[in-house]
Amino acid sequence: MTVVSRRTFLLSSAALVASAYVPAPSAQGRKSLTVVSWGGPYQRAQSQAVWRPAAKALGIELVEETYNGLADLRLRVRSNSVNWDVVSIGAGGAARASAEKLLEPLDYDVIDVSTFFPGYHGEHWVAGDLYSTALAWNTEVYKNAAPASWADFWDVERFPGHRAYRNQALGHLEPALMADGVAPQDVYTTLSTDEGLKRAIDKVARLKQHIAAFWGSGAQQAQLLNDGAVDMASAWTGQIAPLMKAGRPIAMTYAQGMLDADCYVVPLGAPHRELAMAFLNEASKAQYQAAFSMAMPYGAANEAAYGDGLIPAEVAATLPSSPENLAKQLRLDAEWWRDNQARAEKLYQEMISR
């Protein structure tokens, strides 16, 4: 089953056209680097906050392109037609690309990740930003007591009302197990058994009569909450933060949120591999990651971005990777999903269709 990424949903539903920055032809002898992402507002923020300043600091020209995900990367590598140097991709896509041997190993003698949060770089990828799937709700419906955990999301007696939940298993089996009493640190051990996988899917099945919509995009989850069609939802925090900022009666909690990463990778056979490593080192610096978090409601992977006032305290409090919010969440295990997604998704879709 083809899995459409969070960002593909976000951009297609935002009704905004990708705006790529393509510079004038390179000056004589000046080095050029091609960087690829998903287009739309996300890539514009990457370009303005990170890529262009990093390219300027390195004295190189930047060419930006857009793509449609792992399949595009796979095709170029396997056909020996790689003209990309750096690619922005989700953690799950990075894990699959690594397993398929589509990526260059990153050079950590060049790329400094000494101030990164632990676990947010690997042999073939380095995190560019962090995001979460969290519990969001209508504050006018739940005035006296707000839901504070996935157990509350499943508690239709204390918190009656319509729910929205994802139409894919990815990142949505873990909340079901936590709602069923599994400790966060035991979630993936439990999911790795047949009994645990069935337990998670059965837990969602028991809530089905209260799920008004199985959402398929970021725009849909936000619209359902904004219109009052549902009273609470699992939601990508980057979709909910703008509604809260606009004063809509919506709140969210990072408690038991599912934390995930957007990554940078270097395709196997990249024409400017050494320059790509230098670029990733520059782009990973705290000031660029802080600037991106100020432009988009995504968290920095570089912990130093939260120091020295780079991100104001009132903004940091809303971001998924601020140290306070980070401690409340479960990191999505991209390797587990790489190895188990096909089986889990088949069972999940069967449950939805019953």
XYZ file of C-alpha atoms in Angstrom:
354
model
C 0.000 0.000 0.000
C 1.337 3.407 -0.928
C 1.603 5.687 2.089
C 1.243 9.384 1.389
C 3.421 11.511 3.632
C 2.224 14.054 6.127
C 3.816 16.803 4.107
C 2.215 15.730 0.840
C -1.145 16.014 2.598
C -0.266 19.334 4.165
C 0.825 20.908 0.916
C -1.855 19.550 -1.372
C -4.575 20.641 1.010
C -3.080 24.046 1.697
C -3.975 25.132 -1.833
C -0.644 26.893 -2.156
C 1.595 26.535 -5.164
C 5.200 25.490 -4.711
C 7.599 28.365 -5.052
C 11.121 27.193 -5.804
C 14.101 29.497 -5.689
C 16.267 29.126 -8.770
C 19.267 31.444 -8.900
C 20.808 33.094 -11.884
C 23.503 31.070 -13.657
C 26.536 30.501 -11.473
C 29.355 32.944 -11.637
C 32.581 31.720 -13.235
C 33.996 28.931 -11.092
C 31.430 29.283 -8.294
C 30.186 26.024 -6.819
C 26.514 25.078 -7.072
C 24.422 22.712 -4.949
C 20.978 21.247 -5.731
C 18.609 20.838 -2.777
C 15.222 19.119 -3.052
C 12.071 19.256 -0.927
C 8.274 19.144 -1.102
C 7.464 22.635 -2.321
C 4.811 24.951 -0.928
C 5.057 26.905 2.337
C 7.288 24.299 3.971
C 9.979 24.569 1.312
C 9.679 28.347 1.206
C 10.398 28.424 4.935
C 13.319 26.015 4.500
C 14.701 28.192 1.732
C 14.312 31.529 3.468
C 15.311 30.485 6.985
C 17.941 27.812 6.316
C 19.085 27.106 2.786
C 19.774 30.540 1.365
C 21.548 31.828 4.493
C 23.609 28.602 4.670
C 24.515 28.830 0.969
C 25.524 32.462 1.413
C 27.737 31.574 4.361
C 29.452 28.911 2.243
C 29.738 31.174 -0.804
C 27.863 28.784 -3.102
C 24.958 29.019 -5.511
C 21.769 27.167 -4.648
C 19.400 25.387 -7.010
C 16.083 24.231 -5.545
C 13.814 21.555 -6.941
C 10.661 19.814 -5.720
C 9.828 16.128 -5.746
C 7.070 13.685 -4.797
C 8.854 11.485 -2.310
C 10.837 8.279 -2.001
C 9.753 6.853 -5.370
C 11.368 9.800 -7.166
C 14.586 9.371 -5.222
C 14.627 5.617 -5.828
C 14.135 6.048 -9.582
C 17.000 8.503 -9.928
C 19.457 6.436 -7.919
C 18.615 3.144 -9.604
C 18.803 4.675 -13.075
C 22.144 6.344 -12.291
C 20.652 9.754 -13.084
C 21.223 11.560 -9.785
C 21.634 15.317 -10.088
C 20.432 16.072 -6.554
C 22.851 16.719 -3.706
C 20.620 17.062 -0.629
C 17.042 15.811 -0.216
C 14.514 16.645 2.515
C 12.541 13.533 3.479
C 10.529 12.137 6.389
C 12.194 9.822 8.892
C 10.243 6.832 7.596
C 11.331 7.541 4.045
C 14.909 7.964 5.189
C 14.790 4.599 6.973
C 13.461 2.858 3.873
C 15.940 4.624 1.588
C 18.775 3.564 3.887
C 17.596 -0.052 3.882
C 17.414 0.038 0.068
C 20.988 1.404 -0.132
C 19.912 4.583 -1.890
C 21.918 6.971 0.274
C 25.469 8.141 0.878
C 26.756 7.761 4.451
C 27.008 11.146 6.138
C 30.396 12.425 7.229
C 30.182 13.323 10.902
C 33.777 14.497 10.863
C 32.282 17.396 8.898
C 28.687 17.577 10.203
C 28.636 18.702 13.834
C 25.747 17.137 15.755
C 27.318 17.490 19.193
C 24.422 19.639 20.435
C 21.629 17.622 18.801
C 18.994 15.881 20.874
C 20.055 12.221 21.225
C 18.868 9.914 18.475
C 18.179 12.512 15.810
C 20.944 11.627 13.390
C 21.962 8.346 11.823
C 24.423 6.851 9.376
C 22.491 8.157 6.368
C 20.306 10.978 7.738
C 20.330 14.011 9.975
C 17.183 15.661 11.345
C 16.187 19.048 9.999
C 13.181 19.590 12.256
C 10.839 17.683 14.588
C 7.037 17.484 14.593
C 4.364 15.701 16.583
C 1.031 13.973 16.347
C -0.894 15.088 19.426
C -4.324 15.158 21.028
C -6.311 18.308 20.158
C -9.786 19.359 21.278
C -12.466 22.036 21.214
C -12.174 24.127 24.374
C -15.805 25.236 24.200
C -16.959 21.620 24.378
C -14.610 20.638 27.202
C -14.763 23.749 29.386
C -14.578 22.165 32.807
C -12.064 19.377 32.227
C -9.657 19.031 29.327
C -8.453 15.675 28.005
C -4.860 15.063 29.059
C -3.952 11.647 27.621
C -4.927 9.099 25.003
C -6.858 7.274 27.723
C -9.057 10.390 27.897
C -9.460 10.317 24.115
C -10.898 6.821 24.473
C -12.989 7.719 27.538
C -16.332 8.547 25.940
C -18.136 8.700 29.287
C -16.012 11.449 30.842
C -15.411 13.114 27.485
C -18.422 12.478 25.238
C -18.341 13.757 21.688
C -17.227 13.049 18.145
C -13.641 12.031 17.421
C -11.400 12.134 14.367
C -8.559 9.656 13.883
C -6.156 8.894 11.064
C -7.145 6.691 8.129
C -3.707 5.058 8.200
C -2.015 3.001 10.881
C 1.245 4.968 10.809
C 1.762 6.633 14.176
C -1.737 5.694 15.326
C -1.272 2.243 16.807
C 0.977 3.626 19.521
C -1.690 5.970 21.005
C -4.146 3.072 21.119
C -1.759 0.998 23.207
C -0.984 3.892 25.543
C -4.736 4.396 25.959
C -4.951 0.720 26.848
C -2.427 1.104 29.645
C 0.847 0.187 27.944
C 3.737 2.317 29.220
C 5.339 4.434 26.468
C 8.690 2.645 26.821
C 6.944 -0.702 26.207
C 4.860 0.305 23.183
C 7.130 -1.014 20.427
C 7.984 -4.188 22.310
C 4.257 -4.834 22.585
C 3.559 -3.928 18.952
C 6.257 -6.358 17.840
C 4.100 -9.304 18.931
C 1.048 -10.543 17.047
C -0.993 -10.171 20.202
C 0.166 -6.604 20.743
C -0.572 -5.554 17.172
C -4.049 -7.064 17.417
C -4.555 -5.350 20.778
C -3.812 -1.942 19.255
C -6.114 -2.420 16.285
C -8.916 -3.825 18.455
C -8.599 -0.758 20.678
C -9.236 1.536 17.713
C -12.080 -0.707 16.576
C -13.827 -0.291 19.925
C -13.804 3.481 19.440
C -15.059 3.376 15.837
C -18.666 4.246 16.637
C -17.452 7.523 18.135
C -15.070 8.354 15.270
C -16.968 10.719 12.990
C -14.135 10.837 10.477
C -10.960 8.960 9.694
C -8.945 11.889 8.405
C -6.609 11.633 5.466
C -4.820 14.989 5.466
C -3.550 17.728 7.702
C -6.012 20.200 6.244
C -8.893 17.820 6.920
C -8.040 17.285 10.593
C -7.746 21.046 11.114
C -10.968 21.746 9.241
C -12.916 19.161 11.217
C -11.885 20.807 14.479
C -12.249 24.357 13.202
C -15.785 23.716 11.907
C -16.892 21.901 15.047
C -17.552 18.696 13.106
C -15.539 16.817 15.738
C -14.794 17.633 19.351
C -11.345 16.088 19.578
C -8.852 14.601 17.159
C -5.429 13.169 16.713
C -3.664 15.949 14.858
C -0.347 17.131 13.512
C 0.715 19.984 15.741
C 1.836 22.064 12.788
C -1.788 22.170 11.663
C -3.221 23.023 15.080
C -0.762 25.722 16.164
C -1.957 28.238 13.512
C -5.584 27.763 14.621
C -4.637 28.411 18.227
C -2.603 31.457 17.202
C -5.634 32.772 15.308
C -7.701 32.577 18.498
C -9.850 29.596 17.574
C -11.294 27.642 20.575
C -8.848 24.783 20.107
C -6.128 23.443 22.375
C -3.674 20.545 22.275
C -1.365 18.685 24.605
C 2.066 17.240 23.957
C 1.481 14.619 26.660
C 1.975 11.215 24.976
C 2.481 12.933 21.632
C 4.156 10.990 18.839
C 7.397 12.793 18.001
C 8.873 12.347 14.537
C 11.567 13.950 12.382
C 11.976 15.473 8.967
C 15.431 14.614 7.704
C 18.114 15.518 5.215
C 19.818 12.810 3.180
C 22.389 12.712 0.384
C 21.424 10.446 -2.546
C 23.877 7.735 -3.551
C 25.958 9.137 -6.376
C 25.263 12.791 -5.544
C 27.427 14.907 -7.850
C 28.730 17.179 -5.071
C 28.979 14.861 -2.084
C 31.673 16.767 -0.178
C 29.899 20.085 -0.672
C 26.653 18.447 0.501
C 28.333 17.489 3.778
C 29.556 21.060 4.287
C 26.075 22.363 3.526
C 24.455 19.974 6.019
C 26.925 21.036 8.664
C 26.019 24.677 8.109
C 22.259 24.003 7.908
C 22.387 22.018 11.169
C 23.620 24.994 13.181
C 21.392 26.311 15.933
C 20.718 29.706 14.386
C 19.247 28.227 11.202
C 17.096 25.671 12.994
C 15.841 28.405 15.327
C 14.998 30.607 12.351
C 13.011 27.770 10.783
C 11.066 27.216 14.005
C 10.204 30.906 14.007
C 8.921 30.616 10.431
C 7.014 27.323 10.822
C 5.605 25.644 13.979
C 8.151 22.807 13.891
C 10.775 22.057 16.515
C 14.545 22.215 16.214
C 16.602 19.016 16.379
C 19.587 21.009 17.590
C 19.021 21.566 21.308
C 21.224 24.660 21.212
C 18.489 26.402 19.198
C 16.592 26.731 22.485
C 19.445 28.574 24.156
C 20.736 32.153 24.074
C 17.307 33.535 23.238
C 17.380 32.246 19.646
C 13.778 31.100 20.085
C 11.768 33.284 22.496
C 10.404 31.394 25.498
C 6.780 32.008 24.509
C 7.419 30.444 21.078
C 9.515 27.575 22.465
C 6.638 26.592 24.758
C 4.514 25.817 21.684
C 7.093 23.715 19.828
C 7.247 19.913 19.891
C 10.959 19.695 20.654
C 11.302 22.268 23.396
C 12.967 20.374 26.255
C 9.775 20.515 28.334
C 7.552 19.166 25.545
C 10.125 16.652 24.328
C 10.111 14.897 27.685
C 6.364 14.240 27.474
C 6.410 12.379 24.177
C 7.169 9.040 22.578
C 9.547 9.062 19.656
C 8.076 7.336 16.607
C 10.272 4.352 15.715
C 10.853 4.733 11.967
C 12.736 1.430 11.794
C 9.792 -0.437 13.335
C 7.456 1.067 10.763
C 9.894 0.321 7.945
C 9.823 -3.366 8.888
C 6.156 -3.722 9.888
C 4.123 -1.125 8.008
C 2.752 -3.373 5.281
C 1.408 -5.933 7.761
C 0.077 -3.331 10.199
C -1.577 -1.293 7.471
C -3.365 -4.319 6.014
C -4.915 -5.159 9.373
C -5.780 -1.524 10.087
C -7.568 -1.063 6.768
C -9.506 -4.268 7.327
C -10.618 -2.882 10.700
C -11.764 0.427 9.198
C -13.712 -1.275 6.433
C -15.552 -3.697 8.731
